[in-house]
Short mmCIF file of C-alpha atoms in Angstrom, two decimals:
data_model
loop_
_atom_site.label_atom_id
_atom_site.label_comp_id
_atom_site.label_asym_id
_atom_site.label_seq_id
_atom_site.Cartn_x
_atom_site.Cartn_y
_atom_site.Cartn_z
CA UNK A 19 0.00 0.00 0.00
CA UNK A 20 2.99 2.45 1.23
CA UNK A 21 6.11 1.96 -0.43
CA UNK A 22 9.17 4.07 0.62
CA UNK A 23 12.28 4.66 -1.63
CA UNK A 24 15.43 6.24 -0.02
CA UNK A 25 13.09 8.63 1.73
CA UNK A 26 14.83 11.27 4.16
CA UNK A 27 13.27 14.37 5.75
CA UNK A 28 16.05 16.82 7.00
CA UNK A 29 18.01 14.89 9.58
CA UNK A 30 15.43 13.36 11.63
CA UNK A 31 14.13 10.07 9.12
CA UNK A 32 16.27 8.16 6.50
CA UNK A 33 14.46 5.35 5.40
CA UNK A 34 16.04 3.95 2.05
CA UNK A 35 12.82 1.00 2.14
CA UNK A 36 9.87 -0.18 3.49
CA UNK A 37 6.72 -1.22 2.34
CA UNK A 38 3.90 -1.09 4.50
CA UNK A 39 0.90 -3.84 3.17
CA UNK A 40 -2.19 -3.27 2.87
CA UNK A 41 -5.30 -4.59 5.45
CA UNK A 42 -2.44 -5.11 7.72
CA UNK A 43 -1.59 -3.79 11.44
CA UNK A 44 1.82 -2.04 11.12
CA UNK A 45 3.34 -0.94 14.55
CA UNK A 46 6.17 1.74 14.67
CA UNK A 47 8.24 1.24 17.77
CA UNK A 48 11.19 2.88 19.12
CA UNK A 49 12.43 6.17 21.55
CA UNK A 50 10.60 8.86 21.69
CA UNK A 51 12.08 11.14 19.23
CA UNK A 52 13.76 9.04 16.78
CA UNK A 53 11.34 10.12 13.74
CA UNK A 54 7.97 7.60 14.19
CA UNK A 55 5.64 10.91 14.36
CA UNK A 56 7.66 11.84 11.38
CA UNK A 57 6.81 9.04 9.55
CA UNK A 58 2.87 9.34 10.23
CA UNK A 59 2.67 12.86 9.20
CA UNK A 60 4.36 11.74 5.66
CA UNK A 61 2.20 9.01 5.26
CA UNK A 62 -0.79 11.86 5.89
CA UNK A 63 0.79 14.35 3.59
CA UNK A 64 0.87 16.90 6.61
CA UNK A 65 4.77 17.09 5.78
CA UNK A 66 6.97 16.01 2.40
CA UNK A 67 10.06 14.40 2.20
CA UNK A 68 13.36 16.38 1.57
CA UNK A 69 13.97 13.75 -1.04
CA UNK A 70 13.02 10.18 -2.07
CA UNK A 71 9.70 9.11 -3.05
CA UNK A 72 6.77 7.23 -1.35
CA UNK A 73 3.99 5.74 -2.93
CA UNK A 74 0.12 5.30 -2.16
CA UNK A 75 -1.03 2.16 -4.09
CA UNK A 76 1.31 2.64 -6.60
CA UNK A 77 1.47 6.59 -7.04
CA UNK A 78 3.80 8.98 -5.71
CA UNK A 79 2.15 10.74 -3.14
CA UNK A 80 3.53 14.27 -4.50
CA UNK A 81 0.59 13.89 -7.28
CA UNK A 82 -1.87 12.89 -5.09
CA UNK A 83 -4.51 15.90 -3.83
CA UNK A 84 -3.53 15.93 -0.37
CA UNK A 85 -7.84 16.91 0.51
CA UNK A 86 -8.36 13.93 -1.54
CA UNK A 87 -5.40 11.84 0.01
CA UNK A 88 -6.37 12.46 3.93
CA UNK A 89 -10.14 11.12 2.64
CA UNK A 90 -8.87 8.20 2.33
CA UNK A 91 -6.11 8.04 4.50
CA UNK A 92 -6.61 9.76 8.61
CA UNK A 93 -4.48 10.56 11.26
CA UNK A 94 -5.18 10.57 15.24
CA UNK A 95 -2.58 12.23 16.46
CA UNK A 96 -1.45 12.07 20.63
CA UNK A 97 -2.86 15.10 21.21
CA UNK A 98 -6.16 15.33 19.10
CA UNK A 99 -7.95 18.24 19.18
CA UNK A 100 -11.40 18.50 20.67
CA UNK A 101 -13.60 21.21 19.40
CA UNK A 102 -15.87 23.32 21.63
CA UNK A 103 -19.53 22.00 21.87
CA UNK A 104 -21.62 18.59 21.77
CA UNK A 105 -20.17 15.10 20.79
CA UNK A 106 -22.27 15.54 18.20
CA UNK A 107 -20.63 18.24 16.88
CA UNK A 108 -17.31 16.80 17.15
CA UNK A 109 -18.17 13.85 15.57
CA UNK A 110 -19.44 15.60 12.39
CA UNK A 111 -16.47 17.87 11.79
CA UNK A 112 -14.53 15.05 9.54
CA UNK A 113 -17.63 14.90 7.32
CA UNK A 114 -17.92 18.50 7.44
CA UNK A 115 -14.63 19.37 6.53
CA UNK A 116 -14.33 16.30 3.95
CA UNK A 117 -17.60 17.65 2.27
CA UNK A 118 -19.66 14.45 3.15
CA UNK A 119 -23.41 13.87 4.08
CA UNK A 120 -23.51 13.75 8.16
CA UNK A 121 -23.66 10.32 9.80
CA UNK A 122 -26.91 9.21 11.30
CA UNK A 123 -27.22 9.44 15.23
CA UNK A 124 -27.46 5.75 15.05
CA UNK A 125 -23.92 5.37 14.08
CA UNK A 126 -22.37 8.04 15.85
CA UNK A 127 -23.90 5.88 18.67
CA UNK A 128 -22.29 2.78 17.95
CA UNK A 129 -19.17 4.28 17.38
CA UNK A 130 -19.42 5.47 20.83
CA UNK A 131 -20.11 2.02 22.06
CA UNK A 132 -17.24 0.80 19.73
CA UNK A 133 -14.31 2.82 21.54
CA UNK A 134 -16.32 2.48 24.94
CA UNK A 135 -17.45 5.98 25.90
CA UNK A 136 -20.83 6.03 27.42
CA UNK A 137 -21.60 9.80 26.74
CA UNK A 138 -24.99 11.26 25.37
CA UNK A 139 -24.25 12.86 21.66
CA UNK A 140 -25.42 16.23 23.22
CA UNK A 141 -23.05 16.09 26.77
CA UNK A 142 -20.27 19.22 26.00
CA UNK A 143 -16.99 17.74 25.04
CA UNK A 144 -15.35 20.32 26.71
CA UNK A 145 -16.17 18.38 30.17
CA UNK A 146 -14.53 15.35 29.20
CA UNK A 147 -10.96 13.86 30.82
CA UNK A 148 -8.36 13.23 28.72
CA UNK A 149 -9.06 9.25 28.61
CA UNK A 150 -12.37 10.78 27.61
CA UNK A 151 -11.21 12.89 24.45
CA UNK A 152 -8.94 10.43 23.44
CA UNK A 153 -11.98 7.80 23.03
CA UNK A 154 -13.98 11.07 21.16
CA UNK A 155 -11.36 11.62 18.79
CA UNK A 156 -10.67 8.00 18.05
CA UNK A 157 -14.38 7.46 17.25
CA UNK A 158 -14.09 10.79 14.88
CA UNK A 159 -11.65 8.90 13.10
CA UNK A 160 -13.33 5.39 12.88
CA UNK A 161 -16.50 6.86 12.08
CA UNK A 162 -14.87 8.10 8.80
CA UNK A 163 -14.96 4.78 6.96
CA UNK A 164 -11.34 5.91 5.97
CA UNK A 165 -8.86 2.78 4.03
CA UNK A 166 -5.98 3.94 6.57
CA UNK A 167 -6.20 5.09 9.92
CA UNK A 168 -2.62 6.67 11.14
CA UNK A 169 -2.68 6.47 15.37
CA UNK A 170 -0.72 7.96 17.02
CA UNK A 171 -0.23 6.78 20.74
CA UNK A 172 -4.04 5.78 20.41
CA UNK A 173 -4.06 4.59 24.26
CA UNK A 174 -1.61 6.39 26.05
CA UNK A 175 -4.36 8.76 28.26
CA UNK A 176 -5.76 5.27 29.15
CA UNK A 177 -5.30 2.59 31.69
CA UNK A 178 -3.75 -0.63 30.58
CA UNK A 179 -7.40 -2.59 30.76
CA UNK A 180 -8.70 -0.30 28.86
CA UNK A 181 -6.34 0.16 26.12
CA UNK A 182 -6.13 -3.52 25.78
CA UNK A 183 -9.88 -3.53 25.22
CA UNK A 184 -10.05 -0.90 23.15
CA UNK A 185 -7.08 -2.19 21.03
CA UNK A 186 -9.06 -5.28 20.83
CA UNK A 187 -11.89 -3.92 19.71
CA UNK A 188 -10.11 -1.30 16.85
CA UNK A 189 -8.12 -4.24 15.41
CA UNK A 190 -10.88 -6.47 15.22
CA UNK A 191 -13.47 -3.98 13.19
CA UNK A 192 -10.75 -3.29 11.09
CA UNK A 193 -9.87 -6.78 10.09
CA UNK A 194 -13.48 -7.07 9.63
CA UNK A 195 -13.52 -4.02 6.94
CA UNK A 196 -10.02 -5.20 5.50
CA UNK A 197 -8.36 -1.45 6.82
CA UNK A 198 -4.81 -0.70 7.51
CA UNK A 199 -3.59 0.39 10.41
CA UNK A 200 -0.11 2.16 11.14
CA UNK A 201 0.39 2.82 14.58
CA UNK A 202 2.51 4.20 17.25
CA UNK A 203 2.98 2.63 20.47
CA UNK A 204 5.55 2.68 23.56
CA UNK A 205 3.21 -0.44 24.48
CA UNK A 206 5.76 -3.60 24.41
CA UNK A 207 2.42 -5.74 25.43
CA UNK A 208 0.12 -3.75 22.45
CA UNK A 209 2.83 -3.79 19.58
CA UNK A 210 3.29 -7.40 19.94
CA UNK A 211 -0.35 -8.55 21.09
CA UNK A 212 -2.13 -6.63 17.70
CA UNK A 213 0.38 -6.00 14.90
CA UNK A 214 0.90 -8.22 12.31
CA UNK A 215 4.54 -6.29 11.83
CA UNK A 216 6.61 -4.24 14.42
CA UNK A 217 9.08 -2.01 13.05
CA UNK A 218 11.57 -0.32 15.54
CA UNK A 219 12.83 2.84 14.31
CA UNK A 220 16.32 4.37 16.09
CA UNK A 221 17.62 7.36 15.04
CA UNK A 222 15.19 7.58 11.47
CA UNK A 223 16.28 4.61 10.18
CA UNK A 224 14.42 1.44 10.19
CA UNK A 225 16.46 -0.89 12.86
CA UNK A 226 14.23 -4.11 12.55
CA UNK A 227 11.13 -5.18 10.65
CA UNK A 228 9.78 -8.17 12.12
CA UNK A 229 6.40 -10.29 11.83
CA UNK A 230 7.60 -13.24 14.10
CA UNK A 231 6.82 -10.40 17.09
CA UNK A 232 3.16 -11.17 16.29
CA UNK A 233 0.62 -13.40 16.93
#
């Protein structure tokens, strides 16, 4: 699905390849600041490489529409952003800003269910913990539809029950749907428990690729 080719971005990533497949679980371990956020926010066309090339089923990602591109490809990032009002409204912003018809309440219910946060659509987001947001903007994200969902630290505002339940459930409607998943985690127990590849970046280059990690 993502294929990189001698891909560097200033002095923080050098990746000369990796391929990242598609309706897999791809996990990006490593220490914190060795280029893994780096590598989301190419992959979501927030940033471009200083040189190299990587591809999005088989195009370069420089000639994709990068409106067009984060349609089908979405990024949680470790701090999402919550806007002011209902979780209604929150939910609705990707549509709105993607140009789509709303969701019906129905869904936006069972995507609440989905990521476990038992909130009415009109309670005010703006009361929420941060365990609390986290959940909101994950079901954002999910409720999207998207092909690729980029997470970022997806469980880190959340206890380890928790994050192992919602991991299980994220992993499993995805393999259900056939969507990829490239995600960072500092989660020894998560990165080998749900990915079907680990990768361990050091330093911006890619250390280790390894399935055998994985169930």
């Amino acid at each position: 699905m993502f294929k990189f080719k001698d891909v560097r971005y200033k002095d923080i990533v050098n990746i000369e390849n990796l391929e990242i497949q598609k309706g897999e679980v791809t996990t990006l371990v490593g220490e914190s600041g060795g280029g893994k956020t780096t590598i989301l926010r190419m992959l979501n066309k927030l940033i471009s490489p200083t040189s190299g090339e990587i591809t999005y089923k088989g195009e370069d990602l420089k000639k994709i529409d990068s409106i067009k591109h984060r349609q089908s490809v979405v990024m949680l990032s470790q701090s999402p952003v919550i806007f002011k009002g209902t979780i209604e409204e929150n939910l609705c912003k990707g549509f709105i800003y993607q140009e789509k018809a709303l969701p019906k309440k129905s869904e936006m219910k069972k995507v609440l269910n989905i990521v476990k946060l038992n909130k009415n659509l009109e309670d005010d987001s703006n009361r929420l913990s941060g365990g609390e947001r986290q959940r909101l903007a994950l079901a954002r994200i999910l409720l999207l539809n998207s092909d690729v969902y980029l997470l970022d630290e997806p469980t880190s505002a959340l206890d380890e029950k928790l994050a192992d339940e919602l991991m299980d459930i994220i992993i499993k409607e995805a393999a259900s749907f056939n969507k990829t998943i490239v995600m960072i985690t500092h989660s020894n127990k998560i990165a080998i428990k749900y990915s079907d590849k680990v990768i361990e970046i050091e330093n911006g280059n890619v250390k280790e690729e390894k399935y055998e990690w994985c169930n």
